[in-house]
Amino acid sequence: MDLGAVTRMDLDESTRTNRGEATRTDGREATRTDGRAQTTLDFAIGASTFLIVVVFVVAFLPGMMTPFEDVDPTQAADRFAESLSGDVLGHPADGNRLNETCTAAFFRQLEQDEPKGADCRFDEGATTPAEALATDHVVNVTIEPRSVGGSPPSLSYDGTSVTPAAGPDPDGIGTVTVARRIVLLDDGTGQQRTYRLVVRVW
């Protein structure tokens, strides 16, 4: 066999072997490099998500923990009027029709500053409208005639006449927010008439 041919065959085999090792080595290095780049991206995404969550908690959690009484008087007055006319002084199933006994007991209790023990839907330990409505605002509640010149309802509790008004007088107060609801109530003669439930908040 020609010695030169043998030498060329050995060189060609060596070259192919070295190239194969280089290719495999390059492949392994490329894979490790790709893994390090992915880890950096994951860290950036995780850090961004954490910061977004922290900002959300700081911005919104205090507002969600704030009690209702800290809202502005306009929203408070509307809520109180809705609660009194549709629930506290009557029953949700009756709409805005007030219960005569509970309405009289409510105003009598606040007028006398002592619990009356009526089986109704308001706080029987409350001595002011603000306590009955669980608020820090000052509240005045009255039931007025719907038309000018009309008469307020004639209420009584345990045989005692009751004035349908409770809370401090708003006269002289600079800014007072008012909410009104039309309600149906016995006028004291056995007839149902419409009146105006008025809630003043400051």
Short mmCIF file of N, CA and C in Angstrom, two decimals, residues 70-146:
data_model
loop_
_atom_site.label_atom_id
_atom_site.label_comp_id
_atom_site.label_asym_id
_atom_site.label_seq_id
_atom_site.Cartn_x
_atom_site.Cartn_y
_atom_site.Cartn_z
N ASP A 70 -67.16 57.35 56.36
CA ASP A 70 -66.17 58.31 55.91
C ASP A 70 -66.44 58.82 54.49
N VAL A 71 -67.49 58.34 53.83
CA VAL A 71 -67.79 58.81 52.50
C VAL A 71 -68.40 60.19 52.59
N ASP A 72 -68.54 60.87 51.45
CA ASP A 72 -69.04 62.23 51.46
C ASP A 72 -70.52 62.26 51.85
N PRO A 73 -71.00 63.38 52.41
CA PRO A 73 -72.37 63.48 52.90
C PRO A 73 -73.44 63.19 51.85
N THR A 74 -73.16 63.51 50.58
CA THR A 74 -74.16 63.27 49.54
C THR A 74 -74.47 61.78 49.42
N GLN A 75 -73.45 60.96 49.34
CA GLN A 75 -73.65 59.51 49.26
C GLN A 75 -74.27 58.98 50.55
N ALA A 76 -73.82 59.51 51.68
CA ALA A 76 -74.34 59.04 52.97
C ALA A 76 -75.83 59.34 53.10
N ALA A 77 -76.24 60.57 52.78
CA ALA A 77 -77.65 60.95 52.90
C ALA A 77 -78.54 60.07 52.02
N ASP A 78 -78.11 59.82 50.81
CA ASP A 78 -78.91 58.99 49.90
C ASP A 78 -79.02 57.56 50.43
N ARG A 79 -77.95 57.04 50.95
CA ARG A 79 -77.98 55.67 51.49
C ARG A 79 -78.88 55.59 52.72
N PHE A 80 -78.79 56.59 53.60
CA PHE A 80 -79.61 56.57 54.81
C PHE A 80 -81.10 56.66 54.47
N ALA A 81 -81.44 57.52 53.52
CA ALA A 81 -82.84 57.66 53.12
C ALA A 81 -83.36 56.36 52.53
N GLU A 82 -82.55 55.71 51.73
CA GLU A 82 -82.95 54.44 51.12
C GLU A 82 -83.10 53.36 52.18
N SER A 83 -82.18 53.33 53.14
CA SER A 83 -82.23 52.32 54.19
C SER A 83 -83.45 52.50 55.09
N LEU A 84 -83.73 53.74 55.48
CA LEU A 84 -84.87 54.00 56.35
C LEU A 84 -86.20 53.69 55.67
N SER A 85 -86.34 54.14 54.43
CA SER A 85 -87.62 53.98 53.73
C SER A 85 -87.87 52.57 53.25
N GLY A 86 -86.81 51.84 52.91
CA GLY A 86 -86.98 50.52 52.32
C GLY A 86 -86.69 49.35 53.23
N ASP A 87 -86.24 49.64 54.48
CA ASP A 87 -85.84 48.53 55.34
C ASP A 87 -86.07 48.82 56.82
N VAL A 88 -85.39 49.83 57.35
CA VAL A 88 -85.36 50.07 58.80
C VAL A 88 -86.74 50.34 59.38
N LEU A 89 -87.54 51.17 58.72
CA LEU A 89 -88.85 51.55 59.25
C LEU A 89 -89.99 50.73 58.65
N GLY A 90 -89.65 49.72 57.91
CA GLY A 90 -90.68 48.87 57.30
C GLY A 90 -90.14 47.49 57.04
N HIS A 91 -90.35 47.02 55.82
CA HIS A 91 -89.84 45.71 55.42
C HIS A 91 -89.49 45.77 53.94
N PRO A 92 -88.35 45.18 53.54
CA PRO A 92 -87.94 45.24 52.13
C PRO A 92 -89.02 44.77 51.16
N ALA A 93 -89.83 43.82 51.57
CA ALA A 93 -90.87 43.30 50.68
C ALA A 93 -92.01 44.28 50.48
N ASP A 94 -92.10 45.29 51.35
CA ASP A 94 -93.20 46.26 51.26
C ASP A 94 -92.83 47.53 50.52
N GLY A 95 -91.65 47.55 49.94
CA GLY A 95 -91.23 48.76 49.23
C GLY A 95 -91.05 49.92 50.20
N ASN A 96 -91.61 51.07 49.86
CA ASN A 96 -91.48 52.27 50.70
C ASN A 96 -92.68 52.48 51.61
N ARG A 97 -93.38 51.42 51.92
CA ARG A 97 -94.50 51.52 52.86
C ARG A 97 -93.95 51.30 54.27
N LEU A 98 -94.07 52.32 55.12
CA LEU A 98 -93.53 52.25 56.46
C LEU A 98 -94.49 51.54 57.41
N ASN A 99 -93.91 50.88 58.38
CA ASN A 99 -94.69 50.25 59.44
C ASN A 99 -95.02 51.32 60.48
N GLU A 100 -96.30 51.53 60.75
CA GLU A 100 -96.70 52.61 61.66
C GLU A 100 -96.12 52.43 63.06
N THR A 101 -96.20 51.21 63.58
CA THR A 101 -95.71 50.95 64.94
C THR A 101 -94.21 51.17 65.04
N CYS A 102 -93.45 50.63 64.08
CA CYS A 102 -92.00 50.76 64.12
C CYS A 102 -91.56 52.20 63.87
N THR A 103 -92.26 52.90 63.01
CA THR A 103 -91.93 54.30 62.75
C THR A 103 -92.14 55.14 64.00
N ALA A 104 -93.26 54.93 64.68
CA ALA A 104 -93.52 55.65 65.92
C ALA A 104 -92.51 55.28 66.99
N ALA A 105 -92.16 53.99 67.10
CA ALA A 105 -91.18 53.54 68.09
C ALA A 105 -89.81 54.14 67.81
N PHE A 106 -89.44 54.25 66.55
CA PHE A 106 -88.15 54.81 66.17
C PHE A 106 -88.03 56.25 66.65
N PHE A 107 -89.00 57.08 66.33
CA PHE A 107 -88.93 58.49 66.72
C PHE A 107 -89.10 58.66 68.23
N ARG A 108 -89.93 57.84 68.85
CA ARG A 108 -90.11 57.91 70.29
C ARG A 108 -88.82 57.55 71.02
N GLN A 109 -88.16 56.51 70.56
CA GLN A 109 -86.90 56.09 71.18
C GLN A 109 -85.85 57.19 71.09
N LEU A 110 -85.73 57.82 69.93
CA LEU A 110 -84.73 58.87 69.76
C LEU A 110 -85.14 60.14 70.51
N GLU A 111 -86.42 60.37 70.63
CA GLU A 111 -86.92 61.55 71.34
C GLU A 111 -86.65 61.45 72.84
N GLN A 112 -86.81 60.25 73.39
CA GLN A 112 -86.64 60.03 74.82
C GLN A 112 -85.22 59.63 75.20
N ASP A 113 -84.36 59.40 74.18
CA ASP A 113 -82.98 58.98 74.42
C ASP A 113 -82.90 57.69 75.25
N GLU A 114 -83.81 56.79 75.01
CA GLU A 114 -83.78 55.51 75.70
C GLU A 114 -84.44 54.45 74.84
N PRO A 115 -83.98 53.19 74.96
CA PRO A 115 -84.57 52.11 74.16
C PRO A 115 -86.04 51.90 74.49
N LYS A 116 -86.84 51.63 73.46
CA LYS A 116 -88.27 51.40 73.68
C LYS A 116 -88.64 49.92 73.60
N GLY A 117 -87.70 49.09 73.15
CA GLY A 117 -87.96 47.66 73.14
C GLY A 117 -88.91 47.19 72.07
N ALA A 118 -89.10 47.96 71.02
CA ALA A 118 -90.00 47.55 69.94
C ALA A 118 -89.33 46.46 69.10
N ASP A 119 -90.14 45.53 68.61
CA ASP A 119 -89.62 44.43 67.78
C ASP A 119 -89.57 44.90 66.33
N CYS A 120 -88.57 45.73 66.04
CA CYS A 120 -88.45 46.32 64.71
C CYS A 120 -87.05 46.11 64.17
N ARG A 121 -86.77 46.71 63.01
CA ARG A 121 -85.53 46.44 62.30
C ARG A 121 -84.45 47.49 62.55
N PHE A 122 -84.59 48.33 63.55
CA PHE A 122 -83.54 49.30 63.86
C PHE A 122 -82.88 48.95 65.18
N ASP A 123 -81.74 49.57 65.45
CA ASP A 123 -80.98 49.32 66.67
C ASP A 123 -81.76 49.84 67.88
N GLU A 124 -82.19 48.94 68.74
CA GLU A 124 -83.00 49.34 69.88
C GLU A 124 -82.18 50.01 70.98
N GLY A 125 -80.86 50.04 70.81
CA GLY A 125 -80.02 50.72 71.79
C GLY A 125 -79.61 52.11 71.34
N ALA A 126 -79.98 52.49 70.13
CA ALA A 126 -79.58 53.80 69.59
C ALA A 126 -80.38 54.92 70.25
N THR A 127 -79.72 56.05 70.50
CA THR A 127 -80.40 57.20 71.09
C THR A 127 -80.34 58.43 70.18
N THR A 128 -79.67 58.31 69.04
CA THR A 128 -79.62 59.39 68.05
C THR A 128 -79.73 58.77 66.67
N PRO A 129 -80.15 59.55 65.66
CA PRO A 129 -80.18 59.01 64.30
C PRO A 129 -78.82 58.52 63.83
N ALA A 130 -77.75 59.22 64.23
CA ALA A 130 -76.41 58.80 63.83
C ALA A 130 -76.08 57.42 64.38
N GLU A 131 -76.46 57.15 65.63
CA GLU A 131 -76.22 55.83 66.20
C GLU A 131 -77.07 54.77 65.50
N ALA A 132 -78.31 55.11 65.22
CA ALA A 132 -79.20 54.16 64.55
C ALA A 132 -78.70 53.79 63.17
N LEU A 133 -78.00 54.73 62.51
CA LEU A 133 -77.51 54.52 61.16
C LEU A 133 -76.03 54.18 61.13
N ALA A 134 -75.41 54.08 62.31
CA ALA A 134 -74.00 53.70 62.44
C ALA A 134 -73.09 54.60 61.61
N THR A 135 -73.13 55.89 61.89
CA THR A 135 -72.32 56.84 61.14
C THR A 135 -71.72 57.89 62.07
N ASP A 136 -70.63 58.50 61.62
CA ASP A 136 -70.02 59.60 62.36
C ASP A 136 -70.58 60.95 61.91
N HIS A 137 -71.38 60.96 60.84
CA HIS A 137 -72.01 62.20 60.39
C HIS A 137 -73.11 62.60 61.38
N VAL A 138 -73.46 63.88 61.37
CA VAL A 138 -74.62 64.35 62.12
C VAL A 138 -75.83 64.18 61.21
N VAL A 139 -76.92 63.61 61.75
CA VAL A 139 -78.08 63.26 60.93
C VAL A 139 -79.37 63.77 61.56
N ASN A 140 -80.23 64.32 60.72
CA ASN A 140 -81.58 64.70 61.12
C ASN A 140 -82.56 63.95 60.23
N VAL A 141 -83.58 63.33 60.84
CA VAL A 141 -84.58 62.57 60.09
C VAL A 141 -85.96 63.10 60.42
N THR A 142 -86.75 63.42 59.41
CA THR A 142 -88.12 63.89 59.63
C THR A 142 -89.05 63.27 58.58
N ILE A 143 -90.33 63.19 58.95
CA ILE A 143 -91.36 62.81 57.98
C ILE A 143 -92.27 64.02 57.82
N GLU A 144 -92.32 64.53 56.61
CA GLU A 144 -93.02 65.78 56.34
C GLU A 144 -94.20 65.54 55.39
N PRO A 145 -95.16 66.46 55.39
CA PRO A 145 -96.26 66.35 54.41
C PRO A 145 -95.70 66.45 53.00
N ARG A 146 -96.32 65.75 52.08
CA ARG A 146 -95.83 65.75 50.71
C ARG A 146 -96.14 67.07 50.00
#
